[in-house]
CSV table of C-alpha atoms and ligand atoms in Angstrom, one decimal:
chain,number,residue,atom,x,y,z
A,1,UNK,CA,-19.5,-16.1,2.5
A,2,UNK,CA,-19.2,-14.4,6.2
A,3,UNK,CA,-18.0,-12.2,8.3
A,4,UNK,CA,-17.6,-12.2,11.5
A,5,UNK,CA,-15.6,-9.6,14.5
A,6,UNK,CA,-13.5,-9.8,17.3
A,7,UNK,CA,-11.9,-7.4,19.9
A,8,UNK,CA,-8.3,-7.4,19.0
A,9,UNK,CA,-6.6,-4.6,21.7
A,10,UNK,CA,-6.5,-1.5,23.3
A,11,UNK,CA,-4.4,1.4,21.9
A,12,UNK,CA,-2.5,3.5,24.4
A,13,UNK,CA,-4.8,6.5,24.2
A,14,UNK,CA,-7.3,3.9,25.0
A,15,UNK,CA,-9.6,3.7,21.3
A,16,UNK,CA,-10.1,0.0,20.6
A,17,UNK,CA,-9.3,-2.0,18.1
A,18,UNK,CA,-11.8,-4.2,16.1
A,19,UNK,CA,-10.6,-7.0,13.6
A,20,UNK,CA,-13.4,-7.6,10.9
A,21,UNK,CA,-12.9,-11.6,9.3
A,22,UNK,CA,-14.4,-11.9,5.7
A,23,UNK,CA,-14.5,-16.3,5.2
A,24,UNK,CA,-15.1,-17.8,1.6
A,25,UNK,CA,-16.9,-21.3,1.7
A,26,UNK,CA,-13.7,-22.4,0.4
A,27,UNK,CA,-12.0,-21.4,3.8
A,28,UNK,CA,-9.7,-18.9,2.3
A,29,UNK,CA,-10.0,-15.8,4.8
A,30,UNK,CA,-9.3,-11.8,5.5
A,31,UNK,CA,-8.6,-10.2,8.4
A,32,UNK,CA,-9.1,-6.2,8.4
A,33,UNK,CA,-8.5,-3.8,11.3
A,34,UNK,CA,-10.3,-0.8,11.4
A,35,UNK,CA,-7.0,0.7,13.2
A,36,UNK,CA,-6.2,2.6,9.5
A,37,UNK,CA,-7.9,-0.4,7.9
A,38,UNK,CA,-5.3,-2.7,8.5
A,39,UNK,CA,-5.3,-5.9,6.0
A,40,UNK,CA,-4.0,-8.2,8.8
A,41,UNK,CA,-4.2,-12.0,7.7
A,42,UNK,CA,-4.9,-12.9,3.7
A,43,UNK,CA,-5.2,-17.1,3.7
A,44,UNK,CA,-4.9,-18.4,0.0
A,45,UNK,CA,-4.4,-22.0,-0.7
A,46,UNK,CA,-1.5,-22.9,-2.3
A,47,UNK,CA,-0.7,-25.7,-4.4
A,48,UNK,CA,-0.9,-28.3,-1.6
A,49,UNK,CA,-3.9,-27.2,-0.5
A,50,UNK,CA,-2.2,-25.6,2.5
A,51,UNK,CA,-3.3,-22.3,3.7
A,52,UNK,CA,-0.6,-19.4,3.6
A,53,UNK,CA,-0.7,-16.4,5.0
A,54,UNK,CA,0.2,-14.3,2.3
A,55,UNK,CA,0.7,-10.6,4.2
A,56,UNK,CA,2.6,-9.4,6.8
A,57,UNK,CA,1.1,-8.1,10.5
A,58,UNK,CA,1.4,-8.6,14.2
A,59,UNK,CA,-0.8,-10.0,16.7
A,60,UNK,CA,-1.6,-7.2,18.9
A,61,UNK,CA,-2.9,-3.8,18.5
A,62,UNK,CA,-0.2,-2.2,20.3
A,63,UNK,CA,2.8,-3.6,17.8
A,64,UNK,CA,0.9,-1.9,15.3
A,65,UNK,CA,0.4,1.3,17.0
A,66,UNK,CA,4.0,1.7,17.8
A,67,UNK,CA,6.1,-0.6,14.7
A,68,UNK,CA,7.1,1.2,11.8
A,69,UNK,CA,6.7,0.4,8.1
A,70,UNK,CA,2.7,1.1,7.8
A,71,UNK,CA,1.9,-2.0,7.9
A,72,UNK,CA,-1.5,-3.5,5.8
A,73,UNK,CA,-2.3,0.1,6.6
A,74,UNK,CA,-4.3,2.6,4.1
A,75,UNK,CA,-2.1,5.1,4.0
A,76,UNK,CA,-3.4,8.7,3.2
A,77,UNK,CA,-4.0,12.0,2.6
A,78,UNK,CA,-0.9,11.2,0.7
A,79,UNK,CA,0.8,8.3,0.3
A,80,UNK,CA,4.8,8.7,-0.6
A,81,UNK,CA,6.7,11.6,-0.4
A,82,UNK,CA,5.7,15.3,-0.3
A,83,UNK,CA,9.3,17.3,-0.7
A,84,UNK,CA,9.9,19.5,2.4
A,85,UNK,CA,6.0,19.1,2.5
A,86,UNK,CA,4.7,22.1,0.8
A,87,UNK,CA,2.8,22.7,-2.3
A,88,UNK,CA,0.8,25.6,-3.7
A,89,UNK,CA,-2.7,25.7,-4.3
A,90,UNK,CA,-4.8,28.2,-5.6
A,91,UNK,CA,-2.1,30.8,-5.0
A,92,UNK,CA,-2.0,29.8,-1.3
A,93,UNK,CA,1.0,27.4,0.0
A,94,UNK,CA,0.6,25.0,2.4
A,95,UNK,CA,2.9,23.3,5.2
A,96,UNK,CA,2.3,19.8,5.9
A,97,UNK,CA,3.3,17.9,9.1
A,98,UNK,CA,7.1,16.7,8.4
A,99,UNK,CA,7.7,13.0,9.5
A,100,UNK,CA,10.6,11.7,7.2
A,101,UNK,CA,13.7,14.2,7.7
A,102,UNK,CA,12.4,17.4,6.2
A,103,UNK,CA,9.9,15.3,4.1
A,104,UNK,CA,6.1,14.5,4.2
A,105,UNK,CA,5.7,11.0,4.0
A,106,UNK,CA,2.5,8.7,4.0
A,107,UNK,CA,-0.2,11.3,5.6
A,108,UNK,CA,2.3,12.9,8.2
A,109,UNK,CA,2.5,11.7,11.8
A,110,UNK,CA,-1.1,10.9,12.3
A,111,UNK,CA,-1.9,9.5,9.0
A,112,UNK,CA,-5.0,7.7,8.2
A,113,UNK,CA,-3.1,4.7,9.4
A,114,UNK,CA,-4.0,6.1,12.6
A,115,UNK,CA,-7.3,6.7,12.6
A,116,UNK,CA,-10.0,3.8,14.2
A,117,UNK,CA,-12.1,3.7,11.3
A,118,UNK,CA,-16.5,3.1,11.3
A,119,UNK,CA,-16.8,0.3,10.0
A,120,UNK,CA,-20.5,-1.1,8.2
A,121,UNK,CA,-20.8,-4.6,7.2
A,122,UNK,CA,-22.1,-5.1,3.2
A,123,UNK,CA,-22.1,-7.1,0.7
A,124,UNK,CA,-19.2,-9.6,0.4
A,125,UNK,CA,-17.0,-6.9,2.8
A,126,UNK,CA,-17.0,-4.4,4.8
A,127,UNK,CA,-17.1,0.0,4.5
A,128,UNK,CA,-15.1,1.8,6.5
A,129,UNK,CA,-15.5,5.5,6.6
A,130,UNK,CA,-13.6,8.9,8.7
A,131,UNK,CA,-14.1,12.2,8.4
A,132,UNK,CA,-10.6,13.8,8.3
A,133,UNK,CA,-11.3,17.6,9.7
A,134,UNK,CA,-9.8,20.9,7.9
A,135,UNK,CA,-6.3,21.6,8.7
A,136,UNK,CA,-5.6,17.8,9.5
A,137,UNK,CA,-1.6,17.0,9.0
A,138,UNK,CA,-1.8,20.3,7.1
A,139,UNK,CA,-4.4,19.3,4.2
A,140,UNK,CA,-6.3,21.6,3.1
A,141,UNK,CA,-10.1,21.0,3.3
A,142,UNK,CA,-12.7,18.3,5.4
A,143,UNK,CA,-12.4,15.1,4.1
A,144,UNK,CA,-15.1,12.8,3.9
A,145,UNK,CA,-13.2,9.5,3.0
A,146,UNK,CA,-14.3,5.1,2.7
A,147,UNK,CA,-13.0,2.2,1.5
A,148,UNK,CA,-14.5,-0.4,1.4
A,149,UNK,CA,-13.0,-3.6,0.8
A,150,UNK,CA,-14.0,-6.9,-0.5
A,151,UNK,CA,-13.3,-10.6,-0.8
A,152,UNK,CA,-15.0,-12.7,-3.1
A,153,UNK,CA,-13.5,-16.0,-5.5
A,154,UNK,CA,-10.0,-15.2,-4.6
A,155,UNK,CA,-10.1,-11.4,-5.2
A,156,UNK,CA,-9.4,-8.8,-2.6
A,157,UNK,CA,-10.5,-5.2,-3.8
A,158,UNK,CA,-10.0,-2.3,-2.0
A,159,UNK,CA,-12.8,0.6,-3.4
A,160,UNK,CA,-11.7,4.3,-2.6
A,161,UNK,CA,-14.4,7.1,-2.4
A,162,UNK,CA,-13.9,10.5,-1.0
A,163,UNK,CA,-14.7,14.3,-1.2
A,164,UNK,CA,-14.2,17.4,0.5
A,165,UNK,CA,-15.6,20.6,0.9
A,166,UNK,CA,-12.6,22.5,-0.8
A,167,UNK,CA,-10.0,21.6,-2.9
A,168,UNK,CA,-7.5,19.8,-2.0
A,169,UNK,CA,-5.1,17.3,-3.0
A,170,UNK,CA,-5.1,13.2,-2.3
A,171,UNK,CA,-3.3,10.0,-2.9
A,172,UNK,CA,-4.6,6.8,-1.1
A,173,UNK,CA,-3.1,3.4,-1.3
A,174,UNK,CA,-2.6,0.4,0.7
A,175,UNK,CA,0.8,-0.8,2.6
A,176,UNK,CA,0.5,-4.1,2.9
A,177,UNK,CA,4.1,-6.4,2.8
A,178,UNK,CA,2.9,-9.6,0.7
A,179,UNK,CA,4.5,-12.4,0.6
A,180,UNK,CA,3.3,-15.4,-1.6
A,181,UNK,CA,5.1,-18.3,0.4
A,182,UNK,CA,3.8,-17.1,4.0
A,183,UNK,CA,8.1,-16.7,5.2
A,184,UNK,CA,11.4,-16.5,4.1
A,185,UNK,CA,12.5,-13.5,1.7
A,186,UNK,CA,10.8,-12.4,-1.1
A,187,UNK,CA,13.7,-12.3,-3.3
A,188,UNK,CA,13.2,-15.9,-5.8
A,189,UNK,CA,8.8,-14.4,-6.2
A,190,UNK,CA,8.7,-13.8,-10.3
A,191,UNK,CA,7.4,-10.5,-10.8
A,192,UNK,CA,6.1,-8.4,-14.3
A,193,UNK,CA,5.4,-5.1,-14.1
A,194,UNK,CA,3.3,-3.5,-16.8
A,195,UNK,CA,5.5,-0.4,-17.1
A,196,UNK,CA,7.6,1.2,-19.9
A,197,UNK,CA,9.1,3.9,-17.6
A,198,UNK,CA,9.3,4.6,-14.4
A,199,UNK,CA,9.8,8.0,-12.4
A,200,UNK,CA,14.1,8.8,-10.8
A,201,UNK,CA,14.7,9.2,-7.4
A,202,UNK,CA,17.3,11.0,-5.5
A,203,UNK,CA,18.8,9.9,-2.8
A,204,UNK,CA,16.1,11.6,-0.2
A,205,UNK,CA,13.5,8.6,-2.3
A,206,UNK,CA,11.8,11.5,-3.9
A,207,UNK,CA,11.7,12.2,-7.5
A,208,UNK,CA,14.0,14.6,-9.9
A,209,UNK,CA,11.1,14.9,-12.0
A,210,UNK,CA,12.4,13.1,-14.8
A,211,UNK,CA,10.9,10.1,-16.3
A,212,UNK,CA,13.2,7.2,-17.9
A,213,UNK,CA,12.7,4.4,-19.6
A,214,UNK,CA,13.0,0.6,-17.2
A,215,UNK,CA,14.9,-0.9,-20.2
A,216,UNK,CA,18.4,-1.3,-19.4
A,217,UNK,CA,18.0,-0.5,-15.6
A,218,UNK,CA,16.8,-3.0,-13.0
A,219,UNK,CA,13.4,-1.5,-13.3
A,220,UNK,CA,12.3,-3.5,-15.8
A,221,UNK,CA,9.8,-6.2,-15.5
A,222,UNK,CA,8.0,-6.2,-19.0
A,223,UNK,CA,9.3,-9.4,-19.0
A,224,UNK,CA,9.0,-11.3,-15.7
A,225,UNK,CA,12.3,-11.8,-13.9
A,226,UNK,CA,13.2,-12.7,-10.1
A,227,UNK,CA,12.3,-9.2,-7.7
A,228,UNK,CA,16.3,-10.1,-6.6
A,229,UNK,CA,17.9,-10.4,-9.6
A,230,UNK,CA,19.3,-6.7,-9.9
A,231,UNK,CA,18.4,-6.0,-6.3
A,232,UNK,CA,21.7,-5.6,-4.9
A,233,UNK,CA,23.1,-3.8,-8.5
A,234,UNK,CA,25.1,-0.7,-9.2
A,235,UNK,CA,22.1,0.9,-10.8
A,236,UNK,CA,21.1,4.0,-9.2
A,237,UNK,CA,17.7,2.7,-9.2
A,238,UNK,CA,17.9,-0.3,-6.6
A,239,UNK,CA,21.0,1.6,-5.0
A,240,UNK,CA,20.2,4.9,-4.0
A,241,UNK,CA,16.9,3.6,-1.7
A,242,UNK,CA,19.0,0.1,-0.7
A,243,UNK,CA,16.7,-1.8,-3.1
A,244,UNK,CA,13.6,-1.7,-4.9
A,245,UNK,CA,11.9,1.9,-3.5
A,246,UNK,CA,10.6,3.2,-7.2
A,247,UNK,CA,7.0,4.6,-8.2
A,248,UNK,CA,6.2,2.8,-11.6
A,249,UNK,CA,4.4,4.3,-14.4
A,250,UNK,CA,2.1,2.0,-15.3
A,251,UNK,CA,1.3,1.6,-19.1
A,252,UNK,CA,-1.2,-1.3,-19.7
A,253,UNK,CA,-3.5,-3.7,-17.5
A,254,UNK,CA,-2.9,-5.4,-15.7
A,255,UNK,CA,-0.4,-3.5,-13.3
A,256,UNK,CA,1.7,-6.3,-11.9
A,257,UNK,CA,1.6,-10.2,-11.9
A,258,UNK,CA,3.7,-12.1,-8.9
A,259,UNK,CA,5.0,-16.0,-8.8
A,260,UNK,CA,6.1,-17.4,-6.3
A,261,UNK,CA,7.5,-21.1,-7.4
A,262,UNK,CA,7.6,-22.6,-3.9
A,263,UNK,CA,3.8,-22.2,-2.9
A,264,UNK,CA,2.4,-22.1,-6.9
A,265,UNK,CA,0.7,-18.9,-6.2
A,266,UNK,CA,0.0,-16.0,-8.2
A,267,UNK,CA,-1.2,-12.1,-7.6
A,268,UNK,CA,-2.0,-10.0,-10.0
A,269,UNK,CA,-2.7,-6.7,-8.8
A,270,UNK,CA,-4.7,-4.5,-11.6
A,271,UNK,CA,-6.1,-0.7,-11.0
A,272,UNK,CA,-7.3,2.5,-11.9
A,273,UNK,CA,-4.1,4.3,-11.0
A,274,UNK,CA,-1.3,5.9,-12.6
A,275,UNK,CA,1.5,4.8,-11.0
A,276,UNK,CA,2.4,1.9,-8.4
A,277,UNK,CA,5.6,2.2,-6.1
A,278,UNK,CA,7.3,-1.2,-5.7
A,279,UNK,CA,8.8,-1.5,-2.5
A,280,UNK,CA,11.2,-4.3,-0.9
A,281,UNK,CA,10.6,-3.6,3.1
A,282,UNK,CA,14.6,-2.2,2.4
A,283,UNK,CA,13.9,-0.5,5.9
A,284,UNK,CA,12.3,-3.5,7.7
A,285,UNK,CA,14.6,-4.5,10.3
A,286,UNK,CA,14.6,-7.6,12.4
A,287,UNK,CA,11.1,-7.9,14.4
A,288,UNK,CA,8.7,-10.0,15.8
A,289,UNK,CA,5.4,-10.9,13.4
A,290,UNK,CA,2.5,-12.8,14.3
A,291,UNK,CA,1.8,-16.5,15.4
A,292,UNK,CA,5.5,-16.5,15.9
A,293,UNK,CA,6.8,-15.3,12.5
A,294,UNK,CA,10.4,-13.0,12.2
A,295,UNK,CA,10.8,-10.6,9.9
A,296,UNK,CA,13.5,-8.9,8.5
A,297,UNK,CA,14.9,-7.0,5.1
A,298,UNK,CA,12.7,-8.1,2.1
A,299,UNK,CA,10.5,-9.8,3.9
A,300,UNK,CA,8.0,-8.7,2.1
A,301,UNK,CA,6.9,-6.6,-1.0
A,302,UNK,CA,4.2,-3.5,-1.3
A,303,UNK,CA,3.0,-2.9,-4.8
A,304,UNK,CA,1.3,0.3,-3.6
A,305,UNK,CA,-0.9,1.6,-6.8
A,306,UNK,CA,-0.9,5.5,-6.5
A,307,UNK,CA,-0.7,9.3,-7.7
A,308,UNK,CA,2.9,9.8,-8.4
A,309,UNK,CA,5.1,11.0,-5.5
A,310,UNK,CA,5.1,14.2,-5.0
A,311,UNK,CA,3.0,14.8,-8.0
A,312,UNK,CA,1.4,18.3,-6.5
A,313,UNK,CA,4.8,19.6,-7.6
A,314,UNK,CA,5.2,18.3,-10.7
A,315,UNK,CA,1.9,19.5,-12.5
A,316,UNK,CA,2.7,17.7,-15.7
A,317,UNK,CA,2.4,14.7,-13.7
A,318,UNK,CA,-1.5,13.4,-13.9
A,319,UNK,CA,-2.9,15.6,-11.6
A,320,UNK,CA,-3.9,14.8,-7.6
A,321,UNK,CA,-6.0,17.6,-7.0
A,322,UNK,CA,-9.4,16.3,-5.6
A,323,UNK,CA,-12.0,19.9,-6.0
A,324,UNK,CA,-14.3,20.9,-3.8
A,325,UNK,CA,-17.6,18.2,-4.1
A,326,UNK,CA,-15.8,16.4,-6.6
A,327,UNK,CA,-16.0,12.5,-6.1
A,328,UNK,CA,-12.9,10.9,-6.1
A,329,UNK,CA,-12.7,7.0,-6.7
A,330,UNK,CA,-10.1,4.8,-7.2
A,331,UNK,CA,-9.8,1.1,-6.5
A,332,UNK,CA,-6.8,-1.9,-6.5
A,333,UNK,CA,-8.0,-5.6,-7.0
A,334,UNK,CA,-5.8,-8.1,-5.6
A,335,UNK,CA,-6.6,-11.3,-7.3
A,336,UNK,CA,-5.0,-14.6,-6.6
A,337,UNK,CA,-4.5,-18.1,-8.2
A,338,UNK,CA,-2.6,-21.0,-8.5
A,339,UNK,CA,-0.4,-21.6,-11.4
A,340,UNK,CA,-0.7,-24.2,-14.0
B,1,BGC,C1,8.4,4.0,1.5
B,1,BGC,C2,9.2,3.9,1.2
B,1,BGC,C3,9.1,3.9,3.3
B,1,BGC,C4,8.0,3.1,3.3
B,1,BGC,C5,7.7,3.0,4.9
B,1,BGC,C6,6.9,3.0,1.0
B,1,BGC,O1,6.3,3.2,0.7
B,1,BGC,O2,8.6,4.3,-1.1
B,1,BGC,O3,10.3,4.9,1.3
B,1,BGC,O4,10.5,3.8,3.5
B,1,BGC,O5,7.1,3.1,2.7
B,1,BGC,O6,7.6,2.0,5.5
């Protein structure tokens, strides 16, 4: 295994972006930018022994900075939405930056996806770190965050660590768009999700607070089914947000398995997080991607392992509160194999 780095580009404010490439003996490679700990490339061997780049991304730093959709990035401090950007912690009301209508999404206007992280080589990968100051986007506490990305034996692992000097809230995930064929849409990908229930959305893609069974809904992936099978149906779980954009409540491990018959690639997602937002690029508009690719609606799918959206406003759900001085730890592993 080897790790190399190269100058990737400059942001509009002059900050420099570096790309780190992890290459394994079999030629599989992962490229990660220090801008947002963005997974730019993930090359996996398909059934015909060709390399397929299974994540969407761009060629330039400028495109990462300007385009919407959080392509490949780590999002935080709070992945997903917080209603009205408001929450109460220890009797104090906090107001966060609003960047999604009246709501707060993926950490706000200058979330973790916009930081250039410090990078250090570690065994089998790279450790990225930042310090987010007290009051950053409205969040309490100075927060030290580390995300370690390793890639070995077909397993890409993101390990998240954080510590705050005040009680705060935290919800970290990665926003990669996967496509196991490398191009085209993801409607024929076969999906299994080990979730018996999910949190219902309102029309703003925020949880109403109600938890329901996946049975008899478009969210039932307990048995393998094509992503596209019910995506255009009248079921409110897909209709309200233009496709899949809901949080599964994970019931056992692994969280999910995705297969493409075309490439023969099988991706398994394992995590210690209680939920997973499954998002089918409903809002991705036509745009140019890396290496001449063209992306559009449904070009990729995201598996955002996380705490439930808006969970700070639902105290009955698994807590996203990080107490002062306590260590936050989470991981998500994406493993790639070929179908037998
Ligand atoms: C959210 C979508 C949002 C998208 C932005 C997803 O995590 O669930 O509602 O539009 O991120 O790229």
